[in-house]
Amino acid sequence: MAYFSLSILFEAFEAKTKISRKAYEHRIVLVQFPAKPDKATLIEYCKQHLTEEPYQTTDGSLDFWQVSKIIDCFELVEEVPENIHTPLEVYSRYFADDFNSTREEILEKYFSDYVYEDQEND
């Protein structure tokens, strides 16, 4: 099994209406796969392992964070001396100054050089 770093853009949604809150967070998550995963495997992994329960915000609404875009996936190391429980979040950045931006605006501003290309619109 090899370790991979997933660079992911999360988007906040209002739980009841499923409407975007236009709030975004970039996370880097350490994961393990036998080989570099394809797009379908990454999407399924995110659905199974990177979902969160809704939580109550200060304005009383219930929100949840969801994977909005897989920015990159790259192999880190092939072997680690100790078994690390994955997925393991190793970095997180909330884009507080970009509230009400679209996902495309966030991607263009912060990830204009991202290498993981999708084959279809998502």
PDB file of C-alpha atoms in Angstrom:
ATOM      1  CA  MET A   1       0.000   0.000   0.000  1.00  0.00           C
ATOM      2  CA  ALA A   2       1.248   3.453  -0.870  1.00  0.00           C
ATOM      3  CA  TYR A   3       0.411   6.803   0.693  1.00  0.00           C
ATOM      4  CA  PHE A   4      -1.131   9.563  -1.400  1.00  0.00           C
ATOM      5  CA  SER A   5      -1.925  13.167  -0.699  1.00  0.00           C
ATOM      6  CA  LEU A   6      -5.347  14.369  -1.787  1.00  0.00           C
ATOM      7  CA  SER A   7      -5.684  18.106  -2.244  1.00  0.00           C
ATOM      8  CA  ILE A   8      -9.414  18.800  -1.983  1.00  0.00           C
ATOM      9  CA  LEU A   9     -11.679  21.834  -2.067  1.00  0.00           C
ATOM     10  CA  PHE A  10     -14.648  21.534   0.310  1.00  0.00           C
ATOM     11  CA  GLU A  11     -17.774  23.651   0.037  1.00  0.00           C
ATOM     12  CA  ALA A  12     -20.295  24.436   2.794  1.00  0.00           C
ATOM     13  CA  PHE A  13     -23.993  23.791   2.197  1.00  0.00           C
ATOM     14  CA  GLU A  14     -27.120  24.516   4.188  1.00  0.00           C
ATOM     15  CA  ALA A  15     -28.369  21.064   5.201  1.00  0.00           C
ATOM     16  CA  LYS A  16     -32.100  21.645   4.767  1.00  0.00           C
ATOM     17  CA  THR A  17     -32.049  23.348   1.349  1.00  0.00           C
ATOM     18  CA  LYS A  18     -28.738  21.956   0.001  1.00  0.00           C
ATOM     19  CA  ILE A  19     -27.922  25.501  -1.152  1.00  0.00           C
ATOM     20  CA  SER A  20     -24.259  26.493  -1.149  1.00  0.00           C
ATOM     21  CA  ARG A  21     -23.167  28.858   1.624  1.00  0.00           C
ATOM     22  CA  LYS A  22     -20.417  30.121  -0.722  1.00  0.00           C
ATOM     23  CA  ALA A  23     -17.817  29.188   1.886  1.00  0.00           C
ATOM     24  CA  TYR A  24     -14.788  27.094   0.947  1.00  0.00           C
ATOM     25  CA  GLU A  25     -11.985  25.218   2.653  1.00  0.00           C
ATOM     26  CA  HIS A  26      -8.877  23.631   1.176  1.00  0.00           C
ATOM     27  CA  ARG A  27      -7.767  20.406   2.856  1.00  0.00           C
ATOM     28  CA  ILE A  28      -4.895  18.063   2.242  1.00  0.00           C
ATOM     29  CA  VAL A  29      -5.675  14.528   3.347  1.00  0.00           C
ATOM     30  CA  LEU A  30      -3.279  11.586   3.595  1.00  0.00           C
ATOM     31  CA  VAL A  31      -4.832   8.395   2.176  1.00  0.00           C
ATOM     32  CA  GLN A  32      -3.675   4.885   1.314  1.00  0.00           C
ATOM     33  CA  PHE A  33      -4.233   2.927  -1.910  1.00  0.00           C
ATOM     34  CA  PRO A  34      -2.455  -0.060  -3.490  1.00  0.00           C
ATOM     35  CA  ALA A  35      -1.769   2.030  -6.626  1.00  0.00           C
ATOM     36  CA  LYS A  36      -2.533   5.538  -7.857  1.00  0.00           C
ATOM     37  CA  PRO A  37      -6.331   5.708  -7.901  1.00  0.00           C
ATOM     38  CA  ASP A  38      -8.366   6.706 -10.927  1.00  0.00           C
ATOM     39  CA  LYS A  39     -11.055   9.395 -10.834  1.00  0.00           C
ATOM     40  CA  ALA A  40     -13.922   6.990 -10.070  1.00  0.00           C
ATOM     41  CA  THR A  41     -12.001   5.434  -7.159  1.00  0.00           C
ATOM     42  CA  LEU A  42     -11.210   8.864  -5.708  1.00  0.00           C
ATOM     43  CA  ILE A  43     -14.824   9.990  -5.953  1.00  0.00           C
ATOM     44  CA  GLU A  44     -16.067   6.811  -4.266  1.00  0.00           C
ATOM     45  CA  TYR A  45     -13.405   7.120  -1.545  1.00  0.00           C
ATOM     46  CA  CYS A  46     -14.447  10.715  -0.839  1.00  0.00           C
ATOM     47  CA  LYS A  47     -18.111   9.687  -0.618  1.00  0.00           C
ATOM     48  CA  GLN A  48     -17.320   6.887   1.835  1.00  0.00           C
ATOM     49  CA  HIS A  49     -14.629   8.479   3.994  1.00  0.00           C
ATOM     50  CA  LEU A  50     -14.755  12.268   3.729  1.00  0.00           C
ATOM     51  CA  THR A  51     -18.361  13.074   4.523  1.00  0.00           C
ATOM     52  CA  GLU A  52     -19.341  15.035   7.599  1.00  0.00           C
ATOM     53  CA  GLU A  53     -22.446  15.308   9.721  1.00  0.00           C
ATOM     54  CA  PRO A  54     -24.336  18.621   9.655  1.00  0.00           C
ATOM     55  CA  TYR A  55     -23.650  21.004  12.535  1.00  0.00           C
ATOM     56  CA  GLN A  56     -25.524  23.998  13.892  1.00  0.00           C
ATOM     57  CA  THR A  57     -24.076  27.404  13.023  1.00  0.00           C
ATOM     58  CA  THR A  58     -24.284  30.601  15.046  1.00  0.00           C
ATOM     59  CA  ASP A  59     -27.242  31.766  12.944  1.00  0.00           C
ATOM     60  CA  GLY A  60     -29.145  28.583  13.847  1.00  0.00           C
ATOM     61  CA  SER A  61     -28.974  26.827  10.492  1.00  0.00           C
ATOM     62  CA  LEU A  62     -27.565  23.356   9.974  1.00  0.00           C
ATOM     63  CA  ASP A  63     -24.571  23.256   7.625  1.00  0.00           C
ATOM     64  CA  PHE A  64     -22.364  20.517   6.257  1.00  0.00           C
ATOM     65  CA  TRP A  65     -19.123  20.436   4.252  1.00  0.00           C
ATOM     66  CA  GLN A  66     -18.878  18.411   1.067  1.00  0.00           C
ATOM     67  CA  VAL A  67     -16.103  17.664  -1.408  1.00  0.00           C
ATOM     68  CA  SER A  68     -16.519  20.188  -4.210  1.00  0.00           C
ATOM     69  CA  LYS A  69     -13.389  19.517  -6.262  1.00  0.00           C
ATOM     70  CA  ILE A  70     -10.455  17.112  -6.173  1.00  0.00           C
ATOM     71  CA  ILE A  71      -7.565  19.422  -6.965  1.00  0.00           C
ATOM     72  CA  ASP A  72      -4.686  16.955  -7.010  1.00  0.00           C
ATOM     73  CA  CYS A  73      -3.639  13.448  -6.025  1.00  0.00           C
ATOM     74  CA  PHE A  74      -0.002  12.467  -5.779  1.00  0.00           C
ATOM     75  CA  GLU A  75       2.031   9.689  -4.200  1.00  0.00           C
ATOM     76  CA  LEU A  76       4.057  10.692  -1.150  1.00  0.00           C
ATOM     77  CA  VAL A  77       5.999   7.634  -0.051  1.00  0.00           C
ATOM     78  CA  GLU A  78       5.744   3.935  -0.654  1.00  0.00           C
ATOM     79  CA  GLU A  79       6.430   2.742   2.874  1.00  0.00           C
ATOM     80  CA  VAL A  80       6.027   4.293   6.290  1.00  0.00           C
ATOM     81  CA  PRO A  81       7.693   2.714   9.337  1.00  0.00           C
ATOM     82  CA  GLU A  82       4.478   2.782  11.357  1.00  0.00           C
ATOM     83  CA  ASN A  83       0.925   2.116  10.283  1.00  0.00           C
ATOM     84  CA  ILE A  84      -0.887   5.456   9.997  1.00  0.00           C
ATOM     85  CA  HIS A  85      -4.670   5.487  10.268  1.00  0.00           C
ATOM     86  CA  THR A  86      -6.050   7.093   7.115  1.00  0.00           C
ATOM     87  CA  PRO A  87      -7.676   9.296   6.038  1.00  0.00           C
ATOM     88  CA  LEU A  88      -5.603  11.781   8.014  1.00  0.00           C
ATOM     89  CA  GLU A  89      -6.116  15.509   7.506  1.00  0.00           C
ATOM     90  CA  VAL A  90      -2.692  17.166   7.472  1.00  0.00           C
ATOM     91  CA  TYR A  91      -3.608  20.681   6.312  1.00  0.00           C
ATOM     92  CA  SER A  92      -6.670  22.903   6.254  1.00  0.00           C
ATOM     93  CA  ARG A  93      -7.259  26.481   5.112  1.00  0.00           C
ATOM     94  CA  TYR A  94     -10.571  28.289   5.300  1.00  0.00           C
ATOM     95  CA  PHE A  95     -10.984  31.046   2.708  1.00  0.00           C
ATOM     96  CA  ALA A  96     -12.469  33.657   5.058  1.00  0.00           C
ATOM     97  CA  ASP A  97     -11.666  36.597   2.764  1.00  0.00           C
ATOM     98  CA  ASP A  98     -13.467  35.030  -0.177  1.00  0.00           C
ATOM     99  CA  PHE A  99     -16.950  34.601   1.265  1.00  0.00           C
ATOM    100  CA  ASN A 100     -19.591  34.599  -1.494  1.00  0.00           C
ATOM    101  CA  SER A 101     -17.092  33.620  -4.204  1.00  0.00           C
ATOM    102  CA  THR A 102     -17.988  30.867  -6.629  1.00  0.00           C
ATOM    103  CA  ARG A 103     -16.096  27.601  -6.760  1.00  0.00           C
ATOM    104  CA  GLU A 104     -14.663  28.626 -10.131  1.00  0.00           C
ATOM    105  CA  GLU A 105     -13.393  31.926  -8.670  1.00  0.00           C
ATOM    106  CA  ILE A 106     -11.692  30.087  -5.789  1.00  0.00           C
ATOM    107  CA  LEU A 107     -10.105  27.591  -8.182  1.00  0.00           C
ATOM    108  CA  GLU A 108      -8.871  30.349 -10.480  1.00  0.00           C
ATOM    109  CA  LYS A 109      -7.496  32.483  -7.638  1.00  0.00           C
ATOM    110  CA  TYR A 110      -5.765  29.803  -5.553  1.00  0.00           C
ATOM    111  CA  PHE A 111      -5.389  26.748  -7.791  1.00  0.00           C
ATOM    112  CA  SER A 112      -4.858  28.081 -11.307  1.00  0.00           C
ATOM    113  CA  ASP A 113      -2.083  25.544 -11.860  1.00  0.00           C
ATOM    114  CA  TYR A 114      -3.835  22.468 -10.474  1.00  0.00           C
ATOM    115  CA  VAL A 115      -3.004  19.290 -12.350  1.00  0.00           C
ATOM    116  CA  TYR A 116      -5.886  16.942 -11.615  1.00  0.00           C
ATOM    117  CA  GLU A 117      -8.214  17.473 -14.568  1.00  0.00           C
ATOM    118  CA  ASP A 118     -11.766  16.202 -14.595  1.00  0.00           C
ATOM    119  CA  GLN A 119     -13.208  14.601 -17.703  1.00  0.00           C
ATOM    120  CA  GLU A 120     -16.678  15.980 -17.095  1.00  0.00           C
ATOM    121  CA  ASN A 121     -18.237  18.991 -15.456  1.00  0.00           C
ATOM    122  CA  ASP A 122     -18.927  18.532 -11.750  1.00  0.00           C
TER     123      ASP A 122
END
